[in-house]
Amino acid sequence: MEVQSPETLQQQAQQPFKILGIHHVEFFVGNAKQAAYFYRRGFGFEWFAYSGLETGNRNSTSYALRQNEVVFVLTAPYHSNSPIYEFLQKHGDGVRDIAFLVDDAEKAYETTTARGAESVVEPHVVEDENGQVKIATVRAYGDIVHSFIEKGDYQGVFLPGFQGVDKDPIADPVGFVRIDHIVGNMGWNQMEEMVNFYNRVFGFKRFVSFDDKDISTEYTALRSTVVANDNLLIKFPINEPAEGKKKSQIEEFVEFNEGPGVQHIALLTNDIVTTVEKLRANGIEFMDTPDAYYDTLPSRVGAIDEAVDTIRRLRILVDRDDQGYLLQIFTRTLVDRPTLFFEIIQRKGAQSFGKGNFKALFEAIEREQALRGTLDK
Ligand code: FE2
């Protein structure tokens, strides 16, 4: 894909359709019933809608889970000839669809495909007794897609084909408010191409960029560029590996995912201490941070509202930029392959992504890579 001139980018930023936010993120999984239990029990999500044999869906089963504005759909196939199986065979459980709520699905599809996005599903109407929803889908990176969902005055609990579920007896929310950002890992030298794709096709702007000098440890390196929509509700950091002494964690991801894919979803909380206390009590495992990190914390980030002892005990990371500070922590991978994980983030003014923590974090990831025997090239 060629790089566009600034004039072209300006013109294309005038969107003929509106992206109102992320409607849901759909994961393809081998066993949706068990995955749903994990995300409900472990992360406090509420199961609120279901699609499957009992609702007339003969091909696949889907569990829709939510916590405030975060909506996840876990979908598994019923038969071996399902295209979902092809995805699972290649990538394992992981994110398939980052679905956007739009004002006009047809215009979103026409505009993005005219600008070079590959069509996956043409605009079509799905309906049930609660009304109609218009949906279309285009490809993003690897086997990740973006669906456009136009709901109009649809009255159902989620989407046509889904039945509401009575109050979830398991769900115990941990404080997730909404998705803060979703990170995509690319292969070697694919970052610029994807940044240009989001810029040209969706009108997303380059938000922050780091080079491999910013994000490198003694051994491994990566490059990252963040693209974001106008109101900054959608932020996609795009990573690619960079050359280091040992194998980049991005390269490890792409090897095990067998291509580009979603590396992590960052979930926003307004009280990270309570959120992480609850997650730890639920048995969720987090990336560890060396003790030395907390010895130097006060001198690195200055005064914070939280007690350093608490932050240290929970292994929460802190970073400051010129607008404030942020607190964050990363789970260990959530699936068998070393691919997908979650970030928990609280922002106190800071709009960045924890650049000051990257080194500490990546060294922690490298320790896990070393345990897996995948650090050496
Ligand atoms: Fe992140």
GROMACS .gro file of N, CA, C and O in nm, residues 249 252 263-264 276 280 283-291 293-294 311-317 328-334 338-344 357-369 371-372:
model
  212
  249GLN      N    1   0.952  -1.019   2.145
  249GLN     CA    2   0.825  -1.079   2.190
  249GLN      C    3   0.717  -1.065   2.083
  249GLN      O    4   0.624  -1.147   2.077
  252GLU      N    5   0.766  -1.356   1.860
  252GLU     CA    6   0.714  -1.477   1.925
  252GLU      C    7   0.561  -1.484   1.907
  252GLU      O    8   0.506  -1.589   1.872
  263GLN      N    9  -0.292  -0.852   2.031
  263GLN     CA   10  -0.204  -0.892   2.140
  263GLN      C   11  -0.267  -0.867   2.276
  263GLN      O   12  -0.264  -0.952   2.362
  264HIS      N   13  -0.320  -0.745   2.295
  264HIS     CA   14  -0.389  -0.723   2.422
  264HIS      C   15  -0.500  -0.621   2.411
  264HIS      O   16  -0.501  -0.537   2.322
  276VAL      N   17  -0.780  -0.482   4.085
  276VAL     CA   18  -0.674  -0.583   4.087
  276VAL      C   19  -0.686  -0.672   4.211
  276VAL      O   20  -0.662  -0.793   4.204
  280ARG      N   21  -0.718  -1.067   4.154
  280ARG     CA   22  -0.623  -1.159   4.220
  280ARG      C   23  -0.699  -1.259   4.307
  280ARG      O   24  -0.667  -1.378   4.309
  283GLY      N   25  -0.822  -1.540   4.122
  283GLY     CA   26  -0.721  -1.631   4.069
  283GLY      C   27  -0.660  -1.589   3.937
  283GLY      O   28  -0.589  -1.667   3.873
  284ILE      N   29  -0.689  -1.465   3.893
  284ILE     CA   30  -0.627  -1.417   3.769
  284ILE      C   31  -0.478  -1.392   3.794
  284ILE      O   32  -0.440  -1.333   3.894
  285GLU      N   33  -0.396  -1.440   3.701
  285GLU     CA   34  -0.250  -1.427   3.716
  285GLU      C   35  -0.200  -1.307   3.636
  285GLU      O   36  -0.242  -1.283   3.523
  286PHE      N   37  -0.109  -1.234   3.699
  286PHE     CA   38  -0.051  -1.115   3.635
  286PHE      C   39   0.098  -1.134   3.611
  286PHE      O   40   0.164  -1.212   3.680
  287MET      N   41   0.147  -1.056   3.515
  287MET     CA   42   0.290  -1.050   3.491
  287MET      C   43   0.356  -0.994   3.617
  287MET      O   44   0.306  -0.898   3.676
  288ASP      N   45   0.464  -1.054   3.659
  288ASP     CA   46   0.531  -1.006   3.780
  288ASP      C   47   0.624  -0.890   3.744
  288ASP      O   48   0.660  -0.871   3.629
  289THR      N   49   0.654  -0.810   3.844
  289THR     CA   50   0.743  -0.695   3.826
  289THR      C   51   0.853  -0.706   3.931
  289THR      O   52   0.824  -0.740   4.046
  290PRO      N   53   0.978  -0.680   3.892
  290PRO     CA   54   1.086  -0.693   3.991
  290PRO      C   55   1.070  -0.594   4.106
  290PRO      O   56   1.022  -0.482   4.085
  291ASP      N   57   1.110  -0.634   4.226
  291ASP     CA   58   1.103  -0.548   4.343
  291ASP      C   59   1.176  -0.415   4.320
  291ASP      O   60   1.134  -0.310   4.367
  293TYR      N   61   1.183  -0.233   4.081
  293TYR     CA   62   1.097  -0.135   4.014
  293TYR      C   63   1.035  -0.040   4.117
  293TYR      O   64   1.025   0.080   4.093
  294TYR      N   65   0.994  -0.095   4.233
  294TYR     CA   66   0.923  -0.015   4.332
  294TYR      C   67   1.020   0.068   4.417
  294TYR      O   68   0.981   0.170   4.474
  311ILE      N   69   0.056  -0.051   4.594
  311ILE     CA   70   0.094  -0.065   4.452
  311ILE      C   71   0.199  -0.176   4.437
  311ILE      O   72   0.192  -0.258   4.346
  312ARG      N   73   0.293  -0.178   4.531
  312ARG     CA   74   0.399  -0.279   4.530
  312ARG      C   75   0.341  -0.419   4.555
  312ARG      O   76   0.373  -0.515   4.484
  313ARG      N   77   0.253  -0.428   4.654
  313ARG     CA   78   0.195  -0.559   4.688
  313ARG      C   79   0.117  -0.617   4.570
  313ARG      O   80   0.125  -0.735   4.540
  314LEU      N   81   0.042  -0.529   4.499
  314LEU     CA   82  -0.041  -0.576   4.388
  314LEU      C   83   0.037  -0.585   4.256
  314LEU      O   84  -0.015  -0.630   4.157
  315ARG      N   85   0.162  -0.535   4.257
  315ARG     CA   86   0.248  -0.536   4.137
  315ARG      C   87   0.193  -0.447   4.025
  315ARG      O   88   0.204  -0.478   3.906
  316ILE      N   89   0.129  -0.336   4.065
  316ILE     CA   90   0.076  -0.240   3.967
  316ILE      C   91   0.191  -0.150   3.921
  316ILE      O   92   0.278  -0.114   4.000
  317LEU      N   93   0.190  -0.114   3.793
  317LEU     CA   94   0.293  -0.027   3.735
  317LEU      C   95   0.239   0.117   3.728
  317LEU      O   96   0.119   0.138   3.715
  328GLN      N   97  -0.117   0.078   3.564
  328GLN     CA   98  -0.151  -0.030   3.472
  328GLN      C   99  -0.090  -0.161   3.522
  328GLN      O  100   0.005  -0.163   3.600
  329ILE      N  101  -0.148  -0.270   3.478
  329ILE     CA  102  -0.093  -0.403   3.507
  329ILE      C  103  -0.137  -0.495   3.394
  329ILE      O  104  -0.242  -0.473   3.332
  330PHE      N  105  -0.056  -0.596   3.367
  330PHE     CA  106  -0.082  -0.686   3.254
  330PHE      C  107  -0.102  -0.829   3.305
  330PHE      O  108  -0.024  -0.877   3.387
  331THR      N  109  -0.208  -0.894   3.257
  331THR     CA  110  -0.229  -1.034   3.295
  331THR      C  111  -0.127  -1.120   3.221
  331THR      O  112  -0.065  -1.077   3.124
  332ARG      N  113  -0.109  -1.243   3.271
  332ARG     CA  114  -0.035  -1.340   3.190
  332ARG      C  115  -0.126  -1.379   3.073
  332ARG      O  116  -0.242  -1.339   3.069
  333THR      N  117  -0.074  -1.453   2.977
  333THR     CA  118  -0.158  -1.483   2.861
  333THR      C  119  -0.282  -1.560   2.906
  333THR      O  120  -0.278  -1.638   3.000
  334LEU      N  121  -0.394  -1.534   2.836
  334LEU     CA  122  -0.524  -1.588   2.876
  334LEU      C  123  -0.557  -1.718   2.803
  334LEU      O  124  -0.660  -1.780   2.828
  338PRO      N  125   0.119  -1.841   2.364
  338PRO     CA  126   0.162  -1.713   2.422
  338PRO      C  127   0.120  -1.597   2.331
  338PRO      O  128   0.202  -1.537   2.262
  339THR      N  129  -0.011  -1.569   2.331
  339THR     CA  130  -0.063  -1.466   2.241
  339THR      C  131  -0.143  -1.360   2.317
  339THR      O  132  -0.089  -1.256   2.353
  340LEU      N  133  -0.268  -1.385   2.346
  340LEU     CA  134  -0.358  -1.280   2.397
  340LEU      C  135  -0.348  -1.259   2.548
  340LEU      O  136  -0.343  -1.355   2.625
  341PHE      N  137  -0.346  -1.131   2.589
  341PHE     CA  138  -0.358  -1.099   2.731
  341PHE      C  139  -0.437  -0.971   2.749
  341PHE      O  140  -0.469  -0.904   2.650
  342PHE      N  141  -0.472  -0.937   2.873
  342PHE     CA  142  -0.542  -0.813   2.904
  342PHE      C  143  -0.449  -0.718   2.979
  342PHE      O  144  -0.356  -0.762   3.047
  343GLU      N  145  -0.476  -0.591   2.964
  343GLU     CA  146  -0.414  -0.487   3.046
  343GLU      C  147  -0.526  -0.425   3.128
  343GLU      O  148  -0.637  -0.408   3.077
  344ILE      N  149  -0.500  -0.393   3.254
  344ILE     CA  150  -0.595  -0.317   3.335
  344ILE      C  151  -0.531  -0.180   3.351
  344ILE      O  152  -0.414  -0.170   3.388
  357ASN      N  153   0.705   0.226   3.147
  357ASN     CA  154   0.692   0.092   3.202
  357ASN      C  155   0.731  -0.017   3.103
  357ASN      O  156   0.742  -0.134   3.139
  358PHE      N  157   0.746   0.023   2.975
  358PHE     CA  158   0.769  -0.079   2.873
  358PHE      C  159   0.890  -0.163   2.906
  358PHE      O  160   0.888  -0.285   2.894
  359LYS      N  161   0.997  -0.093   2.950
  359LYS     CA  162   1.120  -0.167   2.976
  359LYS      C  163   1.097  -0.269   3.089
  359LYS      O  164   1.131  -0.387   3.073
  360ALA      N  165   1.036  -0.222   3.199
  360ALA     CA  166   1.010  -0.312   3.312
  360ALA      C  167   0.918  -0.427   3.268
  360ALA      O  168   0.939  -0.543   3.302
  361LEU      N  169   0.815  -0.391   3.189
  361LEU     CA  170   0.720  -0.493   3.144
  361LEU      C  171   0.787  -0.594   3.052
  361LEU      O  172   0.770  -0.715   3.065
  362PHE      N  173   0.863  -0.543   2.954
  362PHE     CA  174   0.921  -0.633   2.855
  362PHE      C  175   1.024  -0.724   2.918
  362PHE      O  176   1.040  -0.838   2.879
  363GLU      N  177   1.094  -0.671   3.020
  363GLU     CA  178   1.187  -0.759   3.090
  363GLU      C  179   1.111  -0.870   3.161
  363GLU      O  180   1.157  -0.984   3.167
  364ALA      N  181   0.991  -0.837   3.212
  364ALA     CA  182   0.908  -0.939   3.275
  364ALA      C  183   0.861  -1.041   3.171
  364ALA      O  184   0.861  -1.162   3.195
  365ILE      N  185   0.819  -0.992   3.052
  365ILE     CA  186   0.776  -1.085   2.945
  365ILE      C  187   0.893  -1.174   2.905
  365ILE      O  188   0.876  -1.293   2.883
  366GLU      N  189   1.012  -1.114   2.899
  366GLU     CA  190   1.130  -1.194   2.859
  366GLU      C  191   1.159  -1.305   2.958
  366GLU      O  192   1.201  -1.414   2.918
  367ARG      N  193   1.135  -1.277   3.087
  367ARG     CA  194   1.158  -1.384   3.186
  367ARG      C  195   1.063  -1.501   3.157
  367ARG      O  196   1.100  -1.617   3.169
  368GLU      N  197   0.939  -1.466   3.114
  368GLU     CA  198   0.843  -1.573   3.081
  368GLU      C  199   0.883  -1.642   2.951
  368GLU      O  200   0.868  -1.763   2.937
  369GLN      N  201   0.932  -1.561   2.856
  369GLN     CA  202   0.980  -1.618   2.729
  369GLN      C  203   1.094  -1.717   2.757
  369GLN      O  204   1.099  -1.825   2.698
  371LEU      N  205   1.140  -1.888   3.026
  371LEU     CA  206   1.081  -2.009   3.085
  371LEU      C  207   1.021  -2.098   2.977
  371LEU      O  208   1.020  -2.220   2.987
  372ARG      N  209   0.967  -2.034   2.871
  372ARG     CA  210   0.906  -2.111   2.762
  372ARG      C  211   1.010  -2.160   2.663
  372ARG      O  212   0.978  -2.230   2.568
   0.00000   0.00000   0.00000
